[in-house]
Coordinates of C-alpha atoms in Angstrom, one line a residue:
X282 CA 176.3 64.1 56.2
X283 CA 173.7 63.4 53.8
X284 CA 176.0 60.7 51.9
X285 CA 176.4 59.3 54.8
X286 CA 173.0 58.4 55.7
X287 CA 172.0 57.5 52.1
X288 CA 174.6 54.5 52.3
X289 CA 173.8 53.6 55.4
X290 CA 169.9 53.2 54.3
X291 CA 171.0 51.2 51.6
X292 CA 173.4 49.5 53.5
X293 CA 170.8 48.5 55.9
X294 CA 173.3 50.3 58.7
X295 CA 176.3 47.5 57.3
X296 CA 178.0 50.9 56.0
X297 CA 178.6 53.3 58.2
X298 CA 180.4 56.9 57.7
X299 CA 182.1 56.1 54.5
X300 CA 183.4 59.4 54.2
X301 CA 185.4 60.7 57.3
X302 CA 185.1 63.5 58.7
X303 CA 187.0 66.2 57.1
X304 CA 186.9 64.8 53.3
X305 CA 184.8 67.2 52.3
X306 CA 185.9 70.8 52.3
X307 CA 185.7 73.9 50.8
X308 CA 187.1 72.8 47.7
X309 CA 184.8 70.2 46.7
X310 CA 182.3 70.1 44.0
X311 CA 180.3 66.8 43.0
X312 CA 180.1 63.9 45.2
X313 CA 179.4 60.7 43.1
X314 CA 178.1 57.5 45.3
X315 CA 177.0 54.4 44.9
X316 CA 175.9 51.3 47.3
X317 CA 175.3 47.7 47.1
X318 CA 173.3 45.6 49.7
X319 CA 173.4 41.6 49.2
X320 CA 171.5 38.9 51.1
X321 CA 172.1 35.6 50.5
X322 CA 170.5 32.2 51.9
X323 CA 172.1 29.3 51.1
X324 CA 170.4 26.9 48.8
X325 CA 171.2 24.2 51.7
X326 CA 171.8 25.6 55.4
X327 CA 174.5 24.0 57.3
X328 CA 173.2 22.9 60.6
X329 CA 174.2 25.2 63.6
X330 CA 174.1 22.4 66.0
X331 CA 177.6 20.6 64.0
X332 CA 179.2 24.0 64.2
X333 CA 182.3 23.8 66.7
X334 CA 185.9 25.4 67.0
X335 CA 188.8 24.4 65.6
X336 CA 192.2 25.5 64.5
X337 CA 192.9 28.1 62.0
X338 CA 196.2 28.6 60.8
X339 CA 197.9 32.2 60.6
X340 CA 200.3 33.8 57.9
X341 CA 202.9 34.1 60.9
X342 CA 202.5 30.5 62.0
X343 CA 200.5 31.3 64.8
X344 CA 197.3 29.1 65.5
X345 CA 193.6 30.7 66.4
X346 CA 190.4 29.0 67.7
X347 CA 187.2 29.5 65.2
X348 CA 183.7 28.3 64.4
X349 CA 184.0 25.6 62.0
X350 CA 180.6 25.0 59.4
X351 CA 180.6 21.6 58.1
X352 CA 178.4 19.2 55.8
X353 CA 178.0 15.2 55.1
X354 CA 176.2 16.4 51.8
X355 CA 177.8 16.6 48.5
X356 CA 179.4 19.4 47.5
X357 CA 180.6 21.5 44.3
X358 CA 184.2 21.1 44.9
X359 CA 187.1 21.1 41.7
X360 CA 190.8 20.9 42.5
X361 CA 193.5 22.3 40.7
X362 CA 197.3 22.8 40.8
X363 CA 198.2 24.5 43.9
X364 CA 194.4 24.6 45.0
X365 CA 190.9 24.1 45.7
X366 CA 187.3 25.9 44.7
X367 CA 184.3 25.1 46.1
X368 CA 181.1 27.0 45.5
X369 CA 178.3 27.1 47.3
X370 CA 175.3 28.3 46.0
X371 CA 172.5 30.9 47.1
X372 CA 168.8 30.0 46.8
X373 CA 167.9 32.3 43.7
X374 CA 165.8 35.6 44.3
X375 CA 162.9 37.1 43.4
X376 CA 164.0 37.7 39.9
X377 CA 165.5 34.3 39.6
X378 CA 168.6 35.5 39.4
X379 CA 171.5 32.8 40.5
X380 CA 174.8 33.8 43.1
X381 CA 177.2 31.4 44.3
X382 CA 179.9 32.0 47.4
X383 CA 183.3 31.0 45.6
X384 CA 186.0 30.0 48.2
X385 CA 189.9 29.7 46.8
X386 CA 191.8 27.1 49.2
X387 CA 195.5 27.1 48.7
X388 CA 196.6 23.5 48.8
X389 CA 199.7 25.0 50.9
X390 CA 199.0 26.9 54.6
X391 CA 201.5 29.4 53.0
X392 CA 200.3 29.5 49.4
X393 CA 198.3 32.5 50.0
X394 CA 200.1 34.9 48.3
X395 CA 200.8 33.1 45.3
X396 CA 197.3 32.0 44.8
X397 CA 196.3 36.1 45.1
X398 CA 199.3 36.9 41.9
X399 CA 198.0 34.1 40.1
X400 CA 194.0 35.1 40.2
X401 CA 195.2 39.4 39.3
X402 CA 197.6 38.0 36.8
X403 CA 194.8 36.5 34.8
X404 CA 191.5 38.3 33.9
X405 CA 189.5 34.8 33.2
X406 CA 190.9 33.7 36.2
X407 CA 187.3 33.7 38.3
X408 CA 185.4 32.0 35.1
X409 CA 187.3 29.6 34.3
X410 CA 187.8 28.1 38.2
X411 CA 184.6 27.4 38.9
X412 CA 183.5 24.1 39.7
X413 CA 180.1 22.4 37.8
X414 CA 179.9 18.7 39.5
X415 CA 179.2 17.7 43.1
X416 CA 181.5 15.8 44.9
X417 CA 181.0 13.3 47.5
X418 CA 183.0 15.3 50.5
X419 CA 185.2 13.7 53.2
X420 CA 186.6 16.2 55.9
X421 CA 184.4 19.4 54.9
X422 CA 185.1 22.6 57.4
X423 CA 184.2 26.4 56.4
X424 CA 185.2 29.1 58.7
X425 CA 182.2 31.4 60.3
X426 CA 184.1 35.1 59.8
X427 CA 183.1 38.6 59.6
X428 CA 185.2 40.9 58.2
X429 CA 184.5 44.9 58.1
X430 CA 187.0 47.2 55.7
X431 CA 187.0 50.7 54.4
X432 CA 190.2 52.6 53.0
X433 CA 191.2 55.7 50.5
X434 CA 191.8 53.8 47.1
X435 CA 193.5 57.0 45.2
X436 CA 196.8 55.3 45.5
X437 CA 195.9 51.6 44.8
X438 CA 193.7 52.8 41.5
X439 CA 196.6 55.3 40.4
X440 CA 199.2 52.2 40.8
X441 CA 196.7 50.3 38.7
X442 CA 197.4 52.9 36.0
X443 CA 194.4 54.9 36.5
X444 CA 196.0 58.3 36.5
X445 CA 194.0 60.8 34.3
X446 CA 191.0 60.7 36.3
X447 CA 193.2 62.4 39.0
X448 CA 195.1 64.7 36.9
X449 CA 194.5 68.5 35.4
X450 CA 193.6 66.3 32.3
X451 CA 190.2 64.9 33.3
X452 CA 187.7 66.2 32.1
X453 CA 184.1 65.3 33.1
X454 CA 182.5 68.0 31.8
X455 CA 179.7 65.8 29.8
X456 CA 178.6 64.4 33.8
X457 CA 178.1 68.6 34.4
X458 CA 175.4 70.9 34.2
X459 CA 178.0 73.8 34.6
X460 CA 180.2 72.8 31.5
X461 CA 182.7 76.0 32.7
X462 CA 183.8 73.6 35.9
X463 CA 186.8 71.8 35.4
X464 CA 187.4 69.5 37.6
X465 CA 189.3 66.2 38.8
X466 CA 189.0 63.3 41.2
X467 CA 190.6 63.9 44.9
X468 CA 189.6 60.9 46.9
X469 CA 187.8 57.6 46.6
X470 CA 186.4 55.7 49.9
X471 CA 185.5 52.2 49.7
X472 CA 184.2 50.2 52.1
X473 CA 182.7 46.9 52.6
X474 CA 181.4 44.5 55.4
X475 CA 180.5 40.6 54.9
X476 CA 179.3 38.2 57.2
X477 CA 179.3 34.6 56.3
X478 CA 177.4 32.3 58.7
X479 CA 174.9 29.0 58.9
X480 CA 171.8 30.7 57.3
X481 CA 173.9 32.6 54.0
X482 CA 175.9 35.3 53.7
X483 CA 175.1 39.2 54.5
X484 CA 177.1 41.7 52.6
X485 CA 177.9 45.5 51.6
X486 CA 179.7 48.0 50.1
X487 CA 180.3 51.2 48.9
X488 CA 182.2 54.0 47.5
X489 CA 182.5 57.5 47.4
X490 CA 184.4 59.6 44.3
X491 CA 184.9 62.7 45.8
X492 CA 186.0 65.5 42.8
X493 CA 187.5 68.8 43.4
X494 CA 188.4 71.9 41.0
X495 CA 191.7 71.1 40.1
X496 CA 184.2 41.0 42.2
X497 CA 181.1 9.2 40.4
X498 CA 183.7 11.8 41.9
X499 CA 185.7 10.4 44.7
X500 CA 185.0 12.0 48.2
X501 CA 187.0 15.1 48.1
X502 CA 188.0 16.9 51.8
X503 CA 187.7 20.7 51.9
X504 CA 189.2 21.9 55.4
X505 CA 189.7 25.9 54.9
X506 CA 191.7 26.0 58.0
X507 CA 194.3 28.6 56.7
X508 CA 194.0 31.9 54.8
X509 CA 191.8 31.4 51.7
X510 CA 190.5 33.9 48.8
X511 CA 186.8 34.4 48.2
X512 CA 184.3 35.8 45.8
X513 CA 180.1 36.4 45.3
X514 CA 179.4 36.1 41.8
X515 CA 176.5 35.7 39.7
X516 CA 176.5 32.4 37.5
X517 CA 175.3 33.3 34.7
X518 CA 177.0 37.0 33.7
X519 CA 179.7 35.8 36.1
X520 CA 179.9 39.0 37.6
X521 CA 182.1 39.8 40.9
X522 CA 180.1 41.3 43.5
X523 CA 182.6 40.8 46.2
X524 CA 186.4 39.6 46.1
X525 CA 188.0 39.4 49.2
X526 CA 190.2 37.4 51.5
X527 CA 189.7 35.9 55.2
X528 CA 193.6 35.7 56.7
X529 CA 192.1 35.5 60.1
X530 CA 188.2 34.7 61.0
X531 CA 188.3 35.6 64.6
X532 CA 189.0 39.4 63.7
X533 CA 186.1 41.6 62.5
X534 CA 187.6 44.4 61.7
X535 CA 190.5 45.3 59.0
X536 CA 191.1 48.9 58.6

């Protein structure tokens, strides 16, 4: 499918298939996609050679084994009730453009949940969490993980209260050459794949509409050894590129 193998050029093949096989059918009209590709060094690597296992704690109690980062050098690190931020940031690009990684550490191994209600309950949430002074760290540990995800979001954006776009009242006649078409949204796929290592982080996404007829400090520790919220924003619009969250590093794939 040609959509297909414009996201996965963008991608850089991180996308694959974003719409399945049998999404598009007789019925459909205009296909609307877009794509985002982000490559991010870290401003400071963390050595390979200190990386080494340890636990990670699950949502069910249960303990894994995973790659631990860690650093001796100061880091940007705020703590607040019920949790932790730290940022670390990306060497800028070629338009000197800024991007941090923002990683949300519940203070509790269980506190993941209410961490997530706290962050949709409030839309300055991400701006107003973010930490601006380096702190002198004491146990420091990130988790290496990749994560992979792709799902149909027509339910989660009409439970968000986005209903017309879906509905015999949507009209989208101003996107149309052919005015006379009336038509309405059938599907959305998203997907997304991250990969956050030694070097910086590699990440991607995309989505497809489909329409039919019809983002002196004392030494602080950091240890993200249990589920943990994080974000890629840009510092200076404080845009979201990618929001996610890593309940277990050891497994790739969440479909």
């Amino acid at each position: 499918m040609e959509v297909n193998a414009w996201v996965e050029k963008i991608t850089n093949g991180m996308v694959k298939n974003l719409l399945p096989n049998g999404s598009v059918n007789a019925c459909t009209r205009v296909i609307l996609a877009n794509a985002l590709y982000f490559r991010g060094i870290w401003a400071e690597n963390f050595d390979k050679s200190k990386t080494m296992d340890n636990k990670f704690h699950l949502l069910d109690g249960s303990v894994v084994q995973a790659p631990f980062m860690t650093s001796r050098k100061k880091q940007y690190i705020s703590s607040y009730k019920g949790f932790k931020v730290l940022k670390l940031p990306y060497s800028k690009d070629q338009e000197n453009r800024s991007f941090s990684l923002l990683v949300f550490l519940p203070n509790k191994i269980n506190g993941f949940q209410n961490l997530i209600e706290m962050a949709l309950a409030d839309p300055t949430f991400f701006d107003r969490h973010v930490p601006r002074e380096k702190s002198g760290v004491g146990n420091f540990m990130i988790p290496k993980f990749k994560i992979s995800s792709g799902f149909e979001a027509s339910r989660v954006l009409k439970s968000l209260g986005l209903e017309l776009p879906f509905s015999e009242q949507a009209d989208f006649t101003e996107m149309l050459a052919d005015s006379s078409s009336k038509l309405c949204v059938s599907s959305v796929y998203h997907k997304v794949s991250i990969e956050v290592e030694e070097e910086g982080t590699t990440a991607a996404a995309a989505t497809g509409v489909l329409m039919m007829k019809c983002c002196y400090i004392p030494p602080v520790d950091f240890v993200a050894d249990h589920p943990f919220m994080f974000a890629i924003r840009e510092d200076e619009t404080g845009a979201l590129l990618f929001l996610g969250h890593v309940a277990n590093p050891m497994v790739e794939t969440s479909m």
